[in-house]
């Protein structure tokens, strides 16, 4: 069976510090990978998605970047965090090329920038 | 055109009531419409999904109604229970771009005993 791991679960970071959130998927190959941010009252905002190693699509301009160094690993980073980067970050995966495919989400990381 | 508009933002019902959450889309190329349920502190999980070749799909107490001409779809929860209290998201994508789901803004549902 497939599983998705996302860590850490919670993180408190000072403004200006770097960020690295990691997500890994097990039990499948060639997944589509996604990073979403959920801010209070603003739903799920797609930040980045990737259809393969080294292939990253950015949905919104921001202070964050993403990388996919391995097929089942997706990393969200920032060089200098802003207060506005606080939120609930979710990693997800789906099977590539299927329209009616389910998106499987990780448990999320609650990031608080202070 | 890539948006999915969801309403209401929040909903409060009593146990046994039938909350209805509505979504609308513009892109006629969308052909897959799932609903996700999210409990506090957890990631969303697929609840039920529909394709536009049917007007209704029912799974247990959850029903999706789909109106292709109006480009609208809705989630109905029959005999709602306090355990249904969660945030619900509608979403859409199409065979032209299977890479990503477009999510609505979410509806926070509270069901009181």
PDB file of C-alpha atoms in Angstrom:
ATOM      1  CA  UNK A   1       0.000   0.000   0.000  1.00  0.00           C
ATOM      2  CA  UNK A   2       1.029   3.576  -0.538  1.00  0.00           C
ATOM      3  CA  UNK A   3       1.913   5.941   2.268  1.00  0.00           C
ATOM      4  CA  UNK A   4       2.964   9.545   2.429  1.00  0.00           C
ATOM      5  CA  UNK A   5       5.193  10.911   5.153  1.00  0.00           C
ATOM      6  CA  UNK A   6       5.510  14.579   5.952  1.00  0.00           C
ATOM      7  CA  UNK A   7       7.598  16.121   8.693  1.00  0.00           C
ATOM      8  CA  UNK A   8       7.858  17.825  11.047  1.00  0.00           C
ATOM      9  CA  UNK A   9       4.287  18.015  12.335  1.00  0.00           C
ATOM     10  CA  UNK A  10       4.808  21.411  13.933  1.00  0.00           C
ATOM     11  CA  UNK A  11       7.496  24.024  13.568  1.00  0.00           C
ATOM     12  CA  UNK A  12       8.122  27.408  15.133  1.00  0.00           C
ATOM     13  CA  UNK A  13      10.722  29.484  13.332  1.00  0.00           C
ATOM     14  CA  UNK A  14      11.930  33.078  13.710  1.00  0.00           C
ATOM     15  CA  UNK A  15      11.535  35.578  10.906  1.00  0.00           C
ATOM     16  CA  UNK A  16      14.526  35.458   8.577  1.00  0.00           C
ATOM     17  CA  UNK A  17      15.435  31.869   9.331  1.00  0.00           C
ATOM     18  CA  UNK A  18      15.587  29.154   6.632  1.00  0.00           C
ATOM     19  CA  UNK A  19      12.964  26.462   6.125  1.00  0.00           C
ATOM     20  CA  UNK A  20      13.043  22.910   4.901  1.00  0.00           C
ATOM     21  CA  UNK A  21       9.963  20.676   4.915  1.00  0.00           C
ATOM     22  CA  UNK A  22      10.282  17.181   3.561  1.00  0.00           C
ATOM     23  CA  UNK A  23       7.747  14.816   2.065  1.00  0.00           C
ATOM     24  CA  UNK A  24       8.282  11.250   0.907  1.00  0.00           C
ATOM     25  CA  UNK A  25       5.949   8.755  -0.712  1.00  0.00           C
ATOM     26  CA  UNK A  26       6.237   4.988  -0.439  1.00  0.00           C
ATOM     27  CA  UNK A  27       4.618   2.199  -2.399  1.00  0.00           C
ATOM     28  CA  UNK A  28       4.279   3.903  -5.756  1.00  0.00           C
ATOM     29  CA  UNK A  29       6.470   5.231  -8.533  1.00  0.00           C
ATOM     30  CA  UNK A  30       6.347   8.292 -10.800  1.00  0.00           C
ATOM     31  CA  UNK A  31       3.771  10.103  -8.666  1.00  0.00           C
ATOM     32  CA  UNK A  32       2.628  13.662  -9.181  1.00  0.00           C
ATOM     33  CA  UNK A  33       3.663  15.569  -6.056  1.00  0.00           C
ATOM     34  CA  UNK A  34       2.136  18.729  -4.624  1.00  0.00           C
ATOM     35  CA  UNK A  35       2.696  21.316  -1.916  1.00  0.00           C
ATOM     36  CA  UNK A  36      -0.383  23.157  -0.650  1.00  0.00           C
ATOM     37  CA  UNK A  37      -0.725  25.866   1.967  1.00  0.00           C
ATOM     38  CA  UNK A  38      -3.857  26.260   4.024  1.00  0.00           C
ATOM     39  CA  UNK A  39      -4.341  29.589   5.735  1.00  0.00           C
ATOM     40  CA  UNK A  40      -7.305  30.290   7.968  1.00  0.00           C
ATOM     41  CA  UNK A  41     -10.385  30.891   5.858  1.00  0.00           C
ATOM     42  CA  UNK A  42      -8.490  30.651   2.578  1.00  0.00           C
ATOM     43  CA  UNK A  43      -8.834  27.045   1.587  1.00  0.00           C
ATOM     44  CA  UNK A  44      -6.142  25.022  -0.130  1.00  0.00           C
ATOM     45  CA  UNK A  45      -3.693  27.087  -2.120  1.00  0.00           C
ATOM     46  CA  UNK A  46      -1.541  25.097  -4.538  1.00  0.00           C
ATOM     47  CA  UNK A  47       2.052  26.288  -4.201  1.00  0.00           C
ATOM     48  CA  UNK A  48       4.046  23.845  -6.314  1.00  0.00           C
ATOM     49  CA  UNK A  49       3.542  20.632  -8.212  1.00  0.00           C
ATOM     50  CA  UNK A  50       5.914  18.225  -9.870  1.00  0.00           C
ATOM     51  CA  UNK A  51       5.431  15.550 -12.498  1.00  0.00           C
ATOM     52  CA  UNK A  52       8.985  14.214 -12.333  1.00  0.00           C
ATOM     53  CA  UNK A  53      12.474  14.547 -10.888  1.00  0.00           C
ATOM     54  CA  UNK A  54      13.700  18.110 -11.225  1.00  0.00           C
ATOM     55  CA  UNK A  55      10.411  19.264 -12.779  1.00  0.00           C
ATOM     56  CA  UNK A  56       8.748  21.914 -10.634  1.00  0.00           C
ATOM     57  CA  UNK A  57       5.811  24.134 -11.517  1.00  0.00           C
ATOM     58  CA  UNK A  58       5.181  27.165  -9.346  1.00  0.00           C
ATOM     59  CA  UNK A  59       1.608  28.336  -9.027  1.00  0.00           C
ATOM     60  CA  UNK A  60       2.070  31.579  -7.120  1.00  0.00           C
ATOM     61  CA  UNK A  61       4.986  33.985  -6.711  1.00  0.00           C
ATOM     62  CA  UNK A  62       6.245  33.814  -3.176  1.00  0.00           C
ATOM     63  CA  UNK A  63       9.099  33.466  -0.752  1.00  0.00           C
ATOM     64  CA  UNK A  64       9.224  29.697  -1.110  1.00  0.00           C
ATOM     65  CA  UNK A  65      10.820  27.187  -3.472  1.00  0.00           C
ATOM     66  CA  UNK A  66      10.457  23.468  -4.061  1.00  0.00           C
ATOM     67  CA  UNK A  67      12.735  20.700  -5.235  1.00  0.00           C
ATOM     68  CA  UNK A  68      12.338  17.063  -6.207  1.00  0.00           C
ATOM     69  CA  UNK A  69      15.744  15.413  -5.890  1.00  0.00           C
ATOM     70  CA  UNK A  70      14.329  11.888  -6.075  1.00  0.00           C
ATOM     71  CA  UNK A  71      11.221  10.361  -7.622  1.00  0.00           C
ATOM     72  CA  UNK A  72       9.329  10.096  -4.346  1.00  0.00           C
ATOM     73  CA  UNK A  73      10.812  13.009  -2.417  1.00  0.00           C
ATOM     74  CA  UNK A  74       9.504  16.561  -2.460  1.00  0.00           C
ATOM     75  CA  UNK A  75      11.057  19.382  -0.452  1.00  0.00           C
ATOM     76  CA  UNK A  76       9.685  22.826   0.349  1.00  0.00           C
ATOM     77  CA  UNK A  77      12.270  25.456   1.235  1.00  0.00           C
ATOM     78  CA  UNK A  78      12.809  29.081   2.040  1.00  0.00           C
ATOM     79  CA  UNK A  79      16.023  31.019   2.533  1.00  0.00           C
ATOM     80  CA  UNK A  80      14.414  33.631   4.790  1.00  0.00           C
ATOM     81  CA  UNK A  81      10.997  33.145   6.347  1.00  0.00           C
ATOM     82  CA  UNK A  82       8.448  35.945   6.541  1.00  0.00           C
ATOM     83  CA  UNK A  83       5.624  36.293   9.056  1.00  0.00           C
ATOM     84  CA  UNK A  84       3.197  35.744   6.181  1.00  0.00           C
ATOM     85  CA  UNK A  85       4.669  32.274   5.581  1.00  0.00           C
ATOM     86  CA  UNK A  86       2.854  30.983   8.667  1.00  0.00           C
ATOM     87  CA  UNK A  87       0.240  28.374   7.853  1.00  0.00           C
ATOM     88  CA  UNK A  88      -0.586  24.716   7.525  1.00  0.00           C
ATOM     89  CA  UNK A  89       1.491  23.083   4.777  1.00  0.00           C
ATOM     90  CA  UNK A  90       0.271  19.930   3.124  1.00  0.00           C
ATOM     91  CA  UNK A  91       2.095  17.573   0.804  1.00  0.00           C
ATOM     92  CA  UNK A  92       0.072  15.357  -1.512  1.00  0.00           C
ATOM     93  CA  UNK A  93       0.542  12.842  -4.299  1.00  0.00           C
ATOM     94  CA  UNK A  94      -1.550  11.446  -7.118  1.00  0.00           C
ATOM     95  CA  UNK A  95      -1.110   8.879  -9.871  1.00  0.00           C
ATOM     96  CA  UNK A  96       0.156  10.482 -13.034  1.00  0.00           C
ATOM     97  CA  UNK A  97      -2.048  10.671 -16.101  1.00  0.00           C
ATOM     98  CA  UNK A  98      -5.339   9.712 -14.512  1.00  0.00           C
ATOM     99  CA  UNK A  99      -8.207  12.169 -14.542  1.00  0.00           C
ATOM    100  CA  UNK A 100     -10.291  10.538 -11.853  1.00  0.00           C
ATOM    101  CA  UNK A 101      -7.378  10.008  -9.574  1.00  0.00           C
ATOM    102  CA  UNK A 102      -7.473  10.587  -5.875  1.00  0.00           C
ATOM    103  CA  UNK A 103      -5.047  13.008  -4.259  1.00  0.00           C
ATOM    104  CA  UNK A 104      -3.541  11.567  -1.076  1.00  0.00           C
ATOM    105  CA  UNK A 105      -2.505  14.083   1.536  1.00  0.00           C
ATOM    106  CA  UNK A 106       0.053  13.942   4.289  1.00  0.00           C
ATOM    107  CA  UNK A 107      -0.757  14.923   7.847  1.00  0.00           C
ATOM    108  CA  UNK A 108       0.540  18.450   7.359  1.00  0.00           C
ATOM    109  CA  UNK A 109       3.051  20.737   9.025  1.00  0.00           C
ATOM    110  CA  UNK A 110       1.863  23.609  11.176  1.00  0.00           C
ATOM    111  CA  UNK A 111       4.418  26.383  10.634  1.00  0.00           C
ATOM    112  CA  UNK A 112       4.435  29.412  12.879  1.00  0.00           C
ATOM    113  CA  UNK A 113       6.849  32.213  12.028  1.00  0.00           C
ATOM    114  CA  UNK A 114       7.519  34.476  14.998  1.00  0.00           C
TER     115      UNK A 114
ATOM    116  CA  UNK B   1     -11.493  30.129 -15.559  1.00  0.00           C
ATOM    117  CA  UNK B   2      -9.409  27.811 -13.420  1.00  0.00           C
ATOM    118  CA  UNK B   3     -11.339  28.652 -10.271  1.00  0.00           C
ATOM    119  CA  UNK B   4     -13.850  26.605  -8.370  1.00  0.00           C
ATOM    120  CA  UNK B   5     -16.113  28.809  -6.280  1.00  0.00           C
ATOM    121  CA  UNK B   6     -17.466  27.276  -3.076  1.00  0.00           C
ATOM    122  CA  UNK B   7     -20.149  28.451  -0.670  1.00  0.00           C
ATOM    123  CA  UNK B   8     -20.972  28.919   2.119  1.00  0.00           C
ATOM    124  CA  UNK B   9     -17.739  29.516   3.989  1.00  0.00           C
ATOM    125  CA  UNK B  10     -19.256  28.075   7.161  1.00  0.00           C
ATOM    126  CA  UNK B  11     -22.373  26.150   8.052  1.00  0.00           C
ATOM    127  CA  UNK B  12     -24.005  25.238  11.347  1.00  0.00           C
ATOM    128  CA  UNK B  13     -26.734  22.613  11.569  1.00  0.00           C
ATOM    129  CA  UNK B  14     -28.322  20.471  14.217  1.00  0.00           C
ATOM    130  CA  UNK B  15     -27.991  16.722  14.299  1.00  0.00           C
ATOM    131  CA  UNK B  16     -30.275  15.166  11.696  1.00  0.00           C
ATOM    132  CA  UNK B  17     -30.236  18.238   9.472  1.00  0.00           C
ATOM    133  CA  UNK B  18     -29.215  18.204   5.797  1.00  0.00           C
ATOM    134  CA  UNK B  19     -26.338  20.623   5.165  1.00  0.00           C
ATOM    135  CA  UNK B  20     -25.802  21.535   1.522  1.00  0.00           C
ATOM    136  CA  UNK B  21     -22.515  22.873   0.163  1.00  0.00           C
ATOM    137  CA  UNK B  22     -22.384  24.369  -3.311  1.00  0.00           C
ATOM    138  CA  UNK B  23     -19.642  24.742  -5.900  1.00  0.00           C
ATOM    139  CA  UNK B  24     -19.500  26.363  -9.320  1.00  0.00           C
ATOM    140  CA  UNK B  25     -16.921  26.249 -12.089  1.00  0.00           C
ATOM    141  CA  UNK B  26     -16.281  27.973 -15.406  1.00  0.00           C
ATOM    142  CA  UNK B  27     -13.968  25.630 -17.278  1.00  0.00           C
ATOM    143  CA  UNK B  28     -16.099  23.269 -19.373  1.00  0.00           C
ATOM    144  CA  UNK B  29     -13.059  21.024 -19.821  1.00  0.00           C
ATOM    145  CA  UNK B  30     -13.331  19.906 -16.202  1.00  0.00           C
ATOM    146  CA  UNK B  31     -14.636  16.343 -16.083  1.00  0.00           C
ATOM    147  CA  UNK B  32     -13.906  15.095 -12.596  1.00  0.00           C
ATOM    148  CA  UNK B  33     -15.409  16.579  -9.441  1.00  0.00           C
ATOM    149  CA  UNK B  34     -14.364  15.178  -6.064  1.00  0.00           C
ATOM    150  CA  UNK B  35     -15.209  16.258  -2.544  1.00  0.00           C
ATOM    151  CA  UNK B  36     -12.667  16.088   0.256  1.00  0.00           C
ATOM    152  CA  UNK B  37     -13.250  16.002   4.003  1.00  0.00           C
ATOM    153  CA  UNK B  38     -10.726  17.414   6.451  1.00  0.00           C
ATOM    154  CA  UNK B  39     -10.728  17.030  10.218  1.00  0.00           C
ATOM    155  CA  UNK B  40      -8.782  19.553  12.356  1.00  0.00           C
ATOM    156  CA  UNK B  41      -5.034  19.043  12.243  1.00  0.00           C
ATOM    157  CA  UNK B  42      -5.264  16.408   9.515  1.00  0.00           C
ATOM    158  CA  UNK B  43      -4.829  16.341   5.763  1.00  0.00           C
ATOM    159  CA  UNK B  44      -7.935  16.206   3.543  1.00  0.00           C
ATOM    160  CA  UNK B  45      -9.197  12.806   2.410  1.00  0.00           C
ATOM    161  CA  UNK B  46     -11.389  11.885  -0.553  1.00  0.00           C
ATOM    162  CA  UNK B  47     -15.045  11.574   0.424  1.00  0.00           C
ATOM    163  CA  UNK B  48     -16.946  11.090  -2.837  1.00  0.00           C
ATOM    164  CA  UNK B  49     -16.470  12.024  -6.498  1.00  0.00           C
ATOM    165  CA  UNK B  50     -18.587  12.369  -9.646  1.00  0.00           C
ATOM    166  CA  UNK B  51     -18.096  12.509 -13.410  1.00  0.00           C
ATOM    167  CA  UNK B  52     -20.370  14.757 -15.540  1.00  0.00           C
ATOM    168  CA  UNK B  53     -22.072  11.861 -17.288  1.00  0.00           C
ATOM    169  CA  UNK B  54     -24.375  11.406 -14.276  1.00  0.00           C
ATOM    170  CA  UNK B  55     -26.505  13.919 -12.386  1.00  0.00           C
ATOM    171  CA  UNK B  56     -26.279  12.342  -8.967  1.00  0.00           C
ATOM    172  CA  UNK B  57     -24.065  10.012  -6.992  1.00  0.00           C
ATOM    173  CA  UNK B  58     -24.822   8.657  -3.546  1.00  0.00           C
ATOM    174  CA  UNK B  59     -22.502   6.950  -1.085  1.00  0.00           C
ATOM    175  CA  UNK B  60     -24.043   6.297   2.291  1.00  0.00           C
ATOM    176  CA  UNK B  61     -25.323   9.567   3.719  1.00  0.00           C
ATOM    177  CA  UNK B  62     -23.353  11.666   1.216  1.00  0.00           C
ATOM    178  CA  UNK B  63     -24.820  12.699  -2.150  1.00  0.00           C
ATOM    179  CA  UNK B  64     -23.359  14.773  -4.967  1.00  0.00           C
ATOM    180  CA  UNK B  65     -25.807  16.538  -7.252  1.00  0.00           C
ATOM    181  CA  UNK B  66     -24.383  17.699 -10.573  1.00  0.00           C
ATOM    182  CA  UNK B  67     -25.881  20.231 -12.986  1.00  0.00           C
ATOM    183  CA  UNK B  68     -23.758  20.255 -16.130  1.00  0.00           C
ATOM    184  CA  UNK B  69     -25.656  23.040 -17.913  1.00  0.00           C
ATOM    185  CA  UNK B  70     -25.348  25.352 -14.909  1.00  0.00           C
ATOM    186  CA  UNK B  71     -21.765  24.233 -14.226  1.00  0.00           C
ATOM    187  CA  UNK B  72     -22.621  23.639 -10.593  1.00  0.00           C
ATOM    188  CA  UNK B  73     -22.364  20.725  -8.199  1.00  0.00           C
ATOM    189  CA  UNK B  74     -23.272  20.306  -4.571  1.00  0.00           C
ATOM    190  CA  UNK B  75     -22.734  18.012  -1.602  1.00  0.00           C
ATOM    191  CA  UNK B  76     -25.685  16.957   0.560  1.00  0.00           C
ATOM    192  CA  UNK B  77     -25.192  15.226   3.898  1.00  0.00           C
ATOM    193  CA  UNK B  78     -28.293  13.328   4.963  1.00  0.00           C
ATOM    194  CA  UNK B  79     -29.069  12.823   8.666  1.00  0.00           C
ATOM    195  CA  UNK B  80     -25.948  14.772   9.655  1.00  0.00           C
ATOM    196  CA  UNK B  81     -24.076  13.715  12.782  1.00  0.00           C
ATOM    197  CA  UNK B  82     -21.672  15.548  15.112  1.00  0.00           C
ATOM    198  CA  UNK B  83     -18.916  13.333  13.693  1.00  0.00           C
ATOM    199  CA  UNK B  84     -19.486  14.981  10.303  1.00  0.00           C
ATOM    200  CA  UNK B  85     -18.150  18.248  11.721  1.00  0.00           C
ATOM    201  CA  UNK B  86     -15.189  19.011   9.474  1.00  0.00           C
ATOM    202  CA  UNK B  87     -14.084  21.228   6.622  1.00  0.00           C
ATOM    203  CA  UNK B  88     -15.280  20.163   3.185  1.00  0.00           C
ATOM    204  CA  UNK B  89     -13.573  21.037  -0.076  1.00  0.00           C
ATOM    205  CA  UNK B  90     -14.887  20.621  -3.590  1.00  0.00           C
ATOM    206  CA  UNK B  91     -12.389  20.240  -6.413  1.00  0.00           C
ATOM    207  CA  UNK B  92     -12.168  19.744 -10.149  1.00  0.00           C
ATOM    208  CA  UNK B  93      -9.794  18.746 -12.902  1.00  0.00           C
ATOM    209  CA  UNK B  94      -9.924  17.629 -16.482  1.00  0.00           C
ATOM    210  CA  UNK B  95      -8.349  15.143 -18.848  1.00  0.00           C
ATOM    211  CA  UNK B  96      -6.645  18.083 -20.594  1.00  0.00           C
ATOM    212  CA  UNK B  97      -4.491  18.516 -17.476  1.00  0.00           C
ATOM    213  CA  UNK B  98      -4.536  15.574 -15.151  1.00  0.00           C
ATOM    214  CA  UNK B  99      -1.646  16.951 -13.174  1.00  0.00           C
ATOM    215  CA  UNK B 100      -3.504  19.027 -10.638  1.00  0.00           C
ATOM    216  CA  UNK B 101      -6.770  19.414  -8.822  1.00  0.00           C
ATOM    217  CA  UNK B 102      -8.275  22.853  -8.444  1.00  0.00           C
ATOM    218  CA  UNK B 103      -9.789  23.180  -4.956  1.00  0.00           C
ATOM    219  CA  UNK B 104     -12.574  25.387  -3.684  1.00  0.00           C
ATOM    220  CA  UNK B 105     -12.025  27.573  -0.640  1.00  0.00           C
ATOM    221  CA  UNK B 106     -13.631  25.145   1.784  1.00  0.00           C
ATOM    222  CA  UNK B 107     -16.712  25.046   4.017  1.00  0.00           C
ATOM    223  CA  UNK B 108     -16.434  24.574   7.733  1.00  0.00           C
ATOM    224  CA  UNK B 109     -19.379  22.466   8.897  1.00  0.00           C
ATOM    225  CA  UNK B 110     -20.422  22.200  12.525  1.00  0.00           C
ATOM    226  CA  UNK B 111     -23.125  19.727  13.512  1.00  0.00           C
ATOM    227  CA  UNK B 112     -24.503  20.219  17.009  1.00  0.00           C
ATOM    228  CA  UNK B 113     -26.159  17.401  19.005  1.00  0.00           C
TER     229      UNK B 113
END
